[in-house]
Coordinates of C-alpha atoms and ligand atoms in Angstrom, one line a residue:
M1 CA 18.1 -8.5 -17.8
S2 CA 16.6 -5.8 -16.3
K3 CA 15.5 -5.5 -12.5
T4 CA 12.8 -6.5 -11.2
F5 CA 10.5 -5.3 -7.8
Y6 CA 7.6 -7.2 -6.3
I7 CA 5.6 -5.2 -4.2
T8 CA 2.9 -6.3 -1.7
T9 CA 0.0 -4.8 0.2
P10 CA -1.8 -7.0 2.9
I11 CA -4.4 -8.5 1.6
Y12 CA -7.6 -6.8 2.8
Y13 CA -10.5 -8.7 5.2
P14 CA -13.5 -8.1 3.0
N15 CA -16.1 -7.6 6.0
A16 CA -16.5 -4.6 5.4
K17 CA -15.7 -1.4 3.0
L18 CA -12.3 -0.3 2.7
H19 CA -11.5 2.8 4.5
M20 CA -8.4 5.9 4.6
G21 CA -6.4 3.1 5.6
H22 CA -6.4 0.6 3.7
A23 CA -6.8 3.1 0.8
Y24 CA -3.3 4.7 2.2
T25 CA -1.6 1.4 2.0
T26 CA -2.5 0.9 -2.0
V27 CA -2.0 4.2 -2.9
I28 CA 1.7 4.5 -1.0
C29 CA 2.3 0.7 -3.0
D30 CA 1.2 1.9 -6.1
V31 CA 3.4 4.7 -5.6
L32 CA 6.3 3.2 -5.3
A33 CA 5.3 0.4 -8.2
R34 CA 5.0 3.3 -10.7
A35 CA 8.4 4.8 -9.2
H36 CA 9.9 1.4 -10.0
R37 CA 8.7 1.1 -13.6
L38 CA 9.7 4.7 -14.5
K39 CA 13.1 3.6 -13.4
G40 CA 12.8 0.6 -16.1
E41 CA 12.2 -2.6 -13.8
E42 CA 10.1 -5.1 -14.2
V43 CA 7.4 -4.5 -12.0
Y44 CA 5.1 -7.5 -10.0
F45 CA 2.4 -5.5 -7.6
L46 CA -0.2 -7.6 -6.0
T47 CA -3.1 -7.1 -3.4
G48 CA -5.6 -9.1 -2.4
A49 CA -8.5 -10.0 -0.4
D50 CA -8.1 -12.2 3.1
E51 CA -11.2 -14.3 3.1
N52 CA -10.9 -17.2 4.6
T53 CA -12.0 -15.9 8.1
E54 CA -14.6 -16.4 10.5
K55 CA -15.2 -12.4 10.2
V56 CA -16.3 -13.1 6.7
V57 CA -18.4 -15.8 7.7
R58 CA -20.6 -13.4 10.2
A59 CA -20.6 -10.8 7.7
A60 CA -21.9 -12.3 4.7
K61 CA -24.6 -13.6 7.3
E62 CA -25.7 -10.0 8.7
A63 CA -25.9 -9.0 4.9
G64 CA -28.2 -12.1 4.3
Q65 CA -26.2 -13.7 1.6
N66 CA -24.5 -16.8 0.6
M67 CA -20.8 -16.1 1.3
E68 CA -19.9 -16.5 -2.8
E69 CA -22.3 -14.0 -3.2
Y70 CA -20.8 -11.9 -0.6
L71 CA -17.5 -12.1 -1.4
N72 CA -17.9 -11.5 -5.2
N73 CA -19.8 -8.2 -4.3
I74 CA -17.5 -7.0 -2.1
V75 CA -14.3 -7.4 -3.8
E76 CA -16.0 -6.1 -6.8
N77 CA -16.0 -2.8 -4.7
F78 CA -12.9 -3.2 -3.7
K79 CA -11.7 -3.3 -7.0
S80 CA -13.9 -0.4 -8.1
L81 CA -12.1 1.4 -5.3
F82 CA -8.7 0.4 -6.6
S83 CA -10.0 1.8 -9.9
K84 CA -10.7 4.8 -8.9
L85 CA -7.6 5.4 -7.1
E86 CA -5.9 4.3 -10.5
I87 CA -4.1 1.7 -8.5
S88 CA -1.5 -0.3 -11.3
Y89 CA -1.8 -3.6 -9.5
D90 CA -1.0 -6.9 -11.4
Q91 CA -3.0 -9.6 -9.3
F92 CA -5.6 -9.3 -7.1
I93 CA -5.5 -12.3 -4.9
R94 CA -8.3 -14.2 -3.5
T95 CA -7.7 -16.7 -0.6
S96 CA -10.8 -18.3 -1.5
D97 CA -9.2 -19.3 -4.6
S98 CA -8.7 -22.8 -4.5
K99 CA -6.7 -23.5 -7.6
N100 CA -4.5 -20.3 -7.3
H101 CA -3.7 -19.5 -3.4
W102 CA -4.6 -23.5 -1.9
P103 CA -1.4 -25.2 -3.7
G104 CA 1.0 -22.8 -2.4
V105 CA -0.6 -22.8 1.1
T106 CA -0.6 -26.5 1.2
E107 CA 2.9 -27.0 -0.2
I108 CA 4.4 -24.6 2.7
W109 CA 2.2 -26.7 5.2
K110 CA 4.0 -29.7 3.9
L111 CA 7.3 -28.3 3.7
L112 CA 7.4 -26.9 7.6
E113 CA 6.0 -30.9 8.3
K114 CA 9.0 -32.3 6.4
S115 CA 11.1 -30.1 8.6
G116 CA 9.6 -31.5 11.7
D117 CA 7.7 -28.1 12.6
I118 CA 4.2 -28.8 12.9
E119 CA 3.5 -30.9 15.9
K120 CA -0.3 -31.5 17.1
R121 CA -1.3 -31.0 21.0
S122 CA -4.0 -29.7 23.0
Y123 CA -4.9 -26.2 23.4
E124 CA -7.2 -24.3 25.4
G125 CA -7.6 -20.9 25.4
L126 CA -10.2 -17.7 25.3
Y127 CA -11.0 -16.9 21.5
C128 CA -12.1 -13.6 20.4
V129 CA -14.1 -14.0 16.7
G130 CA -13.3 -10.3 16.2
H131 CA -9.6 -10.9 17.1
E132 CA -9.6 -14.3 15.2
A133 CA -7.2 -14.8 18.0
F134 CA -7.3 -16.2 21.3
I135 CA -6.8 -13.7 24.2
T136 CA -6.0 -14.3 27.9
E137 CA -8.0 -13.4 30.5
K138 CA -5.8 -9.7 31.3
D139 CA -7.1 -8.5 28.1
L140 CA -11.1 -8.6 29.1
V141 CA -13.2 -5.9 30.5
L142 CA -16.1 -7.0 32.6
G143 CA -15.6 -10.9 31.0
K144 CA -15.9 -9.3 27.6
C145 CA -13.0 -8.2 24.8
P146 CA -13.3 -4.5 24.8
E147 CA -12.6 -4.6 21.3
H148 CA -14.8 -6.0 20.2
D149 CA -17.6 -5.9 22.7
E150 CA -18.5 -9.7 22.7
K151 CA -17.7 -12.4 25.4
P152 CA -14.5 -14.8 23.9
Q153 CA -15.1 -18.3 23.5
L154 CA -13.8 -20.9 25.7
L155 CA -12.2 -23.6 23.5
K156 CA -10.4 -26.8 23.9
E157 CA -8.7 -28.6 21.2
E158 CA -6.6 -30.6 19.6
N159 CA -4.4 -28.0 16.7
Y160 CA -1.6 -28.3 15.0
F161 CA 1.2 -26.0 16.4
F162 CA 4.4 -24.6 14.5
K163 CA 6.9 -24.5 16.2
L164 CA 8.2 -21.1 15.9
S165 CA 10.5 -20.5 18.5
K166 CA 13.3 -22.4 17.3
Y167 CA 13.7 -19.6 14.5
T168 CA 13.8 -17.2 16.9
K169 CA 17.5 -16.7 16.6
Q170 CA 17.9 -17.1 13.0
I171 CA 15.2 -14.1 12.2
K172 CA 16.9 -12.2 14.8
E173 CA 20.1 -12.3 12.7
K174 CA 18.5 -11.9 9.5
I175 CA 16.7 -8.4 10.9
E176 CA 20.4 -7.6 12.5
S177 CA 22.3 -7.8 9.6
G178 CA 19.6 -6.3 7.5
E179 CA 18.6 -9.5 5.3
M180 CA 15.4 -8.7 6.2
E181 CA 15.1 -4.9 6.1
I182 CA 12.7 -3.5 8.5
I183 CA 11.6 0.6 7.7
P184 CA 11.9 2.6 10.0
E185 CA 14.3 1.9 12.5
S186 CA 11.5 2.2 15.0
R187 CA 9.6 -0.8 14.2
K188 CA 13.2 -3.0 13.7
N189 CA 13.9 -2.2 17.0
E190 CA 10.6 -3.2 18.4
I191 CA 10.5 -6.4 16.6
L192 CA 14.4 -7.0 17.8
A193 CA 13.0 -6.4 21.2
L194 CA 10.2 -9.0 20.9
L195 CA 12.7 -11.6 19.0
E196 CA 15.0 -10.7 22.4
R197 CA 11.8 -12.1 24.6
G198 CA 11.9 -15.2 22.3
L199 CA 9.0 -16.4 20.5
E200 CA 6.5 -19.3 21.2
N201 CA 5.4 -21.6 18.9
I202 CA 2.3 -21.0 17.5
S203 CA -0.9 -22.8 17.2
F204 CA -1.7 -23.4 13.1
S205 CA -5.3 -25.2 12.7
R206 CA -8.6 -25.0 13.9
S207 CA -10.6 -28.5 14.1
A208 CA -12.7 -28.2 10.9
D209 CA -16.4 -28.2 12.5
K210 CA -15.4 -24.6 14.1
M211 CA -14.0 -22.9 10.8
S212 CA -16.5 -23.4 8.2
V213 CA -13.9 -21.7 5.7
G214 CA -10.5 -22.4 5.2
I215 CA -7.9 -24.6 3.5
P216 CA -7.9 -28.3 4.7
V217 CA -5.0 -29.4 6.6
P218 CA -2.9 -32.5 4.4
N219 CA -3.5 -35.5 5.3
D220 CA -6.0 -34.4 7.9
S221 CA -9.3 -33.1 7.4
S222 CA -10.6 -33.0 10.6
Q223 CA -8.3 -29.6 10.8
K224 CA -8.2 -26.6 8.7
I225 CA -4.9 -24.2 8.1
Y226 CA -5.5 -21.5 10.9
V227 CA -5.3 -17.5 9.4
W228 CA -1.8 -17.0 9.6
G229 CA -0.5 -19.9 7.8
D230 CA -2.7 -19.6 4.9
A231 CA -3.0 -15.5 4.7
L232 CA 1.0 -14.7 4.9
V233 CA 1.7 -17.5 2.0
N234 CA -0.7 -15.5 -0.4
Y235 CA 2.9 -12.9 -1.2
I236 CA 4.0 -16.3 -2.5
S237 CA 1.1 -18.5 -4.2
A238 CA 0.1 -15.3 -6.3
L239 CA 3.2 -15.8 -7.7
G240 CA 2.4 -19.4 -8.3
F241 CA 4.6 -21.0 -5.8
G242 CA 3.5 -24.8 -5.5
R243 CA 2.5 -24.1 -9.1
G244 CA 5.0 -24.1 -11.1
D245 CA 4.8 -20.8 -11.9
E246 CA 7.6 -19.3 -13.3
L247 CA 6.4 -15.4 -11.7
Y248 CA 8.2 -16.9 -8.4
K249 CA 11.5 -17.7 -9.4
K250 CA 10.9 -14.0 -11.2
F251 CA 10.1 -11.8 -8.8
W252 CA 10.5 -13.9 -5.1
P253 CA 12.1 -12.3 -3.0
G254 CA 9.9 -9.0 -2.7
M255 CA 9.0 -6.0 -0.2
H256 CA 5.7 -5.9 1.6
V257 CA 4.1 -2.8 2.7
I258 CA 2.1 -3.0 6.6
G259 CA 0.8 -0.9 8.8
K260 CA 2.3 -1.2 12.2
D261 CA -0.6 -3.6 13.5
I262 CA 0.6 -6.6 12.0
L263 CA 4.4 -6.2 12.2
R264 CA 4.7 -9.6 14.2
F265 CA 3.0 -11.5 11.9
H266 CA 5.4 -10.2 8.8
A267 CA 8.5 -10.0 10.6
A268 CA 8.5 -13.1 13.2
I269 CA 5.3 -15.5 12.0
W270 CA 6.3 -15.3 8.4
P271 CA 9.8 -15.6 8.2
G272 CA 9.9 -18.1 10.6
M273 CA 7.7 -20.2 7.9
L274 CA 10.1 -19.2 5.3
L275 CA 13.3 -20.6 7.2
S276 CA 11.4 -23.5 8.2
A277 CA 10.3 -24.2 4.4
G278 CA 14.2 -23.7 3.5
L279 CA 12.4 -20.4 1.3
P280 CA 14.4 -16.9 1.3
L281 CA 12.6 -14.0 3.5
P282 CA 11.0 -10.4 2.4
K283 CA 13.8 -8.5 1.5
K284 CA 12.3 -5.5 3.0
L285 CA 9.5 -4.4 5.1
L286 CA 8.1 -0.7 5.3
V287 CA 5.6 -0.9 8.1
H288 CA 3.6 2.2 8.2
G289 CA 1.8 3.8 10.9
F290 CA -2.1 4.5 11.6
I291 CA -4.4 7.3 9.9
T292 CA -6.3 9.2 12.7
S293 CA -9.0 11.3 12.1
G294 CA -8.9 14.9 14.4
G295 CA -5.7 13.3 16.8
K296 CA -8.2 10.0 17.4
K297 CA -8.8 6.3 16.0
M298 CA -10.7 6.2 12.7
S299 CA -14.0 5.1 14.3
K300 CA -17.6 4.5 13.7
S301 CA -18.8 5.8 17.7
L302 CA -16.9 8.5 16.8
G303 CA -18.1 8.9 14.2
N304 CA -14.9 10.7 12.5
V305 CA -14.6 7.9 9.9
I306 CA -13.7 9.5 6.1
D307 CA -15.0 6.9 3.2
P308 CA -12.5 7.2 0.7
M309 CA -15.0 7.1 -1.7
F310 CA -16.6 10.3 -0.8
L311 CA -13.3 12.2 -1.0
I312 CA -13.2 10.7 -4.9
D313 CA -16.7 12.2 -5.4
T314 CA -16.2 15.8 -3.9
Y315 CA -12.7 16.0 -5.0
G316 CA -11.1 13.4 -7.3
A317 CA -9.3 10.6 -6.9
E318 CA -5.6 12.7 -7.9
A319 CA -6.3 14.8 -4.8
V320 CA -7.1 11.7 -2.7
R321 CA -3.7 10.3 -3.8
Y322 CA -2.3 13.6 -3.0
Y323 CA -3.0 14.2 0.6
L324 CA -2.2 10.6 1.4
A325 CA 1.0 10.6 -0.7
R326 CA 2.3 14.1 0.7
H327 CA 0.2 15.0 4.0
I328 CA 0.8 11.3 5.9
S329 CA 4.2 10.2 6.5
P330 CA 5.0 6.6 5.9
F331 CA 6.5 5.9 9.2
E332 CA 4.3 7.7 11.5
D333 CA 0.8 8.0 12.4
G334 CA -1.0 10.7 10.2
D335 CA -4.1 13.2 10.5
L336 CA -6.5 13.7 8.1
T337 CA -9.6 15.5 8.7
L338 CA -11.9 17.1 6.1
E339 CA -10.8 20.4 6.5
S340 CA -7.1 19.6 6.8
F341 CA -8.1 17.7 3.3
K342 CA -10.1 20.8 2.0
D343 CA -7.0 22.8 3.4
A344 CA -4.5 20.9 1.3
Y345 CA -6.4 20.9 -1.8
N346 CA -6.9 24.5 -2.3
A347 CA -3.6 25.3 -1.3
N348 CA -1.8 23.3 -3.4
L349 CA -3.7 21.5 -6.2
A350 CA -6.3 24.2 -7.4
N351 CA -3.9 27.5 -6.1
G352 CA -0.7 25.6 -6.3
L353 CA -0.1 22.8 -9.5
G354 CA -3.7 23.7 -11.2
N355 CA -3.2 27.6 -11.1
L356 CA 0.7 27.4 -12.1
T357 CA -0.2 25.1 -14.8
S358 CA -3.0 27.5 -15.9
R359 CA -0.8 30.6 -15.9
I360 CA 2.2 29.1 -17.7
M361 CA 0.2 27.2 -20.6
K362 CA -1.7 30.6 -21.0
M363 CA 1.6 32.6 -21.6
A364 CA 2.7 29.5 -24.1
Q365 CA -0.6 29.8 -26.0
D366 CA -0.1 33.8 -26.3
N367 CA 3.5 33.6 -26.9
I368 CA 5.5 30.5 -27.7
E369 CA 5.4 28.5 -31.0
K370 CA 4.6 24.5 -29.5
L371 CA 7.6 22.3 -28.4
K372 CA 8.7 20.8 -31.7
E373 CA 8.5 16.2 -31.4
E374 CA 12.3 16.0 -31.0
K375 CA 12.1 18.1 -27.7
I376 CA 9.4 16.8 -26.4
E377 CA 11.3 13.3 -26.7
E378 CA 14.4 14.7 -25.5
L379 CA 12.3 16.1 -22.6
E380 CA 10.8 12.3 -22.0
K381 CA 14.5 10.5 -22.2
K382 CA 16.1 13.3 -19.7
E383 CA 16.4 11.7 -16.0
I384 CA 14.5 12.6 -13.4
P385 CA 16.6 14.3 -10.5
K386 CA 18.5 12.0 -8.4
E387 CA 17.2 13.6 -5.3
F388 CA 13.7 12.3 -6.1
F389 CA 14.2 8.9 -6.4
D390 CA 16.5 8.8 -3.7
Y391 CA 13.6 9.8 -1.5
L392 CA 11.4 7.6 -2.9
D393 CA 14.4 4.7 -2.4
K394 CA 14.4 5.7 1.3
F395 CA 10.8 5.3 1.6
E396 CA 10.2 9.2 2.0
I397 CA 7.6 9.5 -0.1
N398 CA 6.4 13.0 1.6
K399 CA 9.2 14.4 1.1
A400 CA 9.7 13.3 -3.1
V401 CA 6.3 14.6 -3.0
D402 CA 7.7 17.7 -1.4
L403 CA 10.5 18.5 -3.8
I404 CA 7.8 18.7 -6.5
W405 CA 6.2 21.5 -4.5
F406 CA 9.4 23.3 -4.0
E407 CA 9.8 23.4 -7.5
I408 CA 6.0 24.6 -8.3
S409 CA 6.8 27.8 -5.6
E410 CA 10.3 28.7 -6.9
M411 CA 8.1 28.8 -10.6
D412 CA 5.7 30.9 -9.0
K413 CA 8.2 32.9 -7.7
F414 CA 9.9 33.5 -10.6
I415 CA 6.7 34.5 -12.6
Q416 CA 5.8 36.5 -9.7
E417 CA 9.2 38.3 -9.8
N418 CA 10.2 38.6 -13.6
Q419 CA 6.9 38.9 -15.0
P420 CA 7.6 37.4 -18.1
F421 CA 4.2 37.9 -19.6
K422 CA 4.8 41.8 -19.2
V423 CA 8.5 41.2 -21.0
V424 CA 7.3 39.9 -23.5
K425 CA 5.7 42.5 -24.6
T426 CA 8.6 44.9 -24.8
E427 CA 11.4 42.2 -24.7
K428 CA 10.0 39.4 -26.9
E429 CA 13.1 37.0 -27.2
K430 CA 13.9 37.4 -23.6
G431 CA 10.0 37.0 -22.5
Q432 CA 9.8 34.1 -24.9
K433 CA 12.7 32.5 -23.4
M434 CA 11.4 33.0 -20.3
I435 CA 8.1 31.2 -21.1
S436 CA 9.5 28.4 -22.8
D437 CA 11.7 27.7 -19.9
L438 CA 8.9 28.0 -17.4
V439 CA 7.2 25.6 -20.3
I440 CA 10.5 23.3 -19.8
R441 CA 10.3 23.2 -16.3
L442 CA 6.6 22.3 -16.1
F443 CA 7.2 19.1 -18.1
N444 CA 9.8 17.7 -15.7
V445 CA 7.5 18.3 -12.8
A446 CA 5.1 16.2 -14.7
K447 CA 7.2 13.5 -15.1
M448 CA 7.8 13.4 -11.3
L449 CA 4.3 13.6 -10.9
E450 CA 3.7 10.2 -12.9
P451 CA 3.8 7.6 -9.8
I452 CA 2.0 10.2 -8.0
L453 CA -0.6 12.2 -9.9
P454 CA -0.8 9.6 -13.0
E455 CA -4.0 11.8 -14.4
T456 CA -2.3 14.7 -14.3
S457 CA 0.9 14.0 -15.2
V458 CA -0.6 13.0 -18.2
K459 CA -3.1 15.8 -18.6
I460 CA 0.0 18.2 -18.2
K461 CA 2.0 17.1 -20.7
E462 CA -0.7 16.7 -23.4
L463 CA -1.3 20.4 -22.6
I464 CA 2.3 21.5 -23.5
K465 CA 2.2 19.0 -26.4
Q466 CA -0.5 21.2 -27.6
N467 CA 0.4 24.1 -26.3
R468 CA -3.0 25.2 -24.8
T469 CA -4.1 26.3 -21.8
P470 CA -7.1 24.2 -20.3
D471 CA -10.0 23.9 -21.1
K472 CA -11.2 24.1 -17.2
P473 CA -8.8 24.0 -14.2
L474 CA -7.4 21.0 -12.9
F475 CA -8.2 21.6 -10.0
A476 CA -11.4 23.6 -8.9
R477 CA -11.4 25.4 -6.0
K478 CA -13.8 24.2 -3.5
D479 CA -15.4 26.2 -0.8
Ligands
MSP1 N1 -5.8 -9.6 6.6 C1 -5.2 -9.0 7.3 C2 -3.9 -8.7 6.6 C3 -3.3 -10.3 6.2 S1 -1.3 -9.9 5.3 C4 -1.2 -11.3 4.9 C5 -5.7 -7.6 8.0 N2 -6.4 -7.0 6.8 S2 -7.1 -5.9 7.3 O1 -8.1 -5.2 6.1 O2 -7.7 -5.7 8.5 O3 -6.1 -4.6 7.5 C6 -5.0 -4.6 6.4 C7 -4.2 -3.6 6.4 O4 -4.8 -2.3 6.4 C8 -3.0 -3.7 7.5 O5 -2.2 -3.0 6.8 C9 -3.6 -2.3 8.2 O6 -2.4 -2.1 9.0 C10 -4.3 -1.3 8.1 N3 -5.2 -0.3 8.2 C11 -6.1 -0.9 8.9 N4 -6.6 0.6 9.7 C12 -5.7 1.6 9.3 C13 -5.4 2.5 9.9 N5 -6.3 3.4 10.4 N6 -4.6 3.4 9.4 C14 -3.4 2.9 8.1 N7 -3.6 1.5 8.2 C15 -4.3 0.7 8.6 O7 -5.3 -7.1 8.9

């Protein structure tokens, strides 16, 4: 039986278009999913939408659409962005899906209840709809939530609580022992410090009359399951947990890729729920930073929001994948501006990879026979350098991509220094050997490109198989 690999993105709120940050998470998940497929593993890649929230109710109202119509439209937009970005997901889970998602959530709730970890008590607090959370007096500026510029509501109600505090020690142990690995180390330390202070029990439901959407609490229809008790379960409900599906047995536990803002939910609440339910914890959490633009958080008011669709339309999806995979660190905040994007595109795709491919294939077309089929097969089978996968296994995606571009610059250097196009004219065999060696190296580059730039990888291999230069540059220069 081949090894399995399960990877998930967070489920995205469908209250607005997806931005560069969302594209980033999804692209790095895709790179990892493809790399594991390349290693011959059986991969399951999940993404989806977090629909049962008041944010969405408000956004639908603002758009003048009913919820279902609104959600269907926005989910279509998400899927169309993902398809342009060549995201090879296996399933798109929607939490409004009562057939596929709800049974898992209900099942988890019952397991928590059975462990004696659900209790009903009165709760009063300031609730910010934007945050979908209670916030404290000290978070307010002039009586308003500064982030959402609105007054929180004072809510008092009976809620069900989850006794998360009970699991503080166990969660800490699982993280310290590496049973649930948190990458990078700095995020692991951050969560350990939080655990050191102790976790509080958390409110896990809302009165049904305040939540127009959501999953009813089993045996108490006056309450609905609150955000995290619902959303986090997507990672296993999608695999058929609570519906008797085999996928769960096959793929759980897996790894989650998340942004730094939702670390606490994934590294404290989610493992607490799983421990209470007696289920295995995720193996790994990869926690990335935020994408900024010009050093600042992208925001509408600063006018520095970059729409991934705009970049795709201008430069192509592969260029976007390239930038995100190489020029953003998976562990820290990374910056993207229209200038930095254009510079990286021209230097490394138009001049770098694109130009090199044209030069090598022109020399090959003019001077050598096409590679025999057996040779191509042999090259396909040849192992990709271990170093490449080593970086990917450490989630140093940018360094794995650097390795490809290092080889690209080495090949450029070789051509410059040895001028095989001249040598072939005077010493035919020697020149031909140089050219066919370059073609083989280019084939290996195409293989490593597969998880990063899947379309370009195929294009380059095709050119090599047909022994011809591209009709037009792979990446046209942009002014
Ligand atoms: N719905 C929740 C997640 C529930 S998972 C069980 C949510 N959704 S979100 O749409 O607001 O954000 C999804 C992901 O995008 C999060 O991982 C978040 O960190 C990431 N990003 C949001 N803005 C970002 C940047 N500017 N840069 C990088 N990632 C960012 O949270």
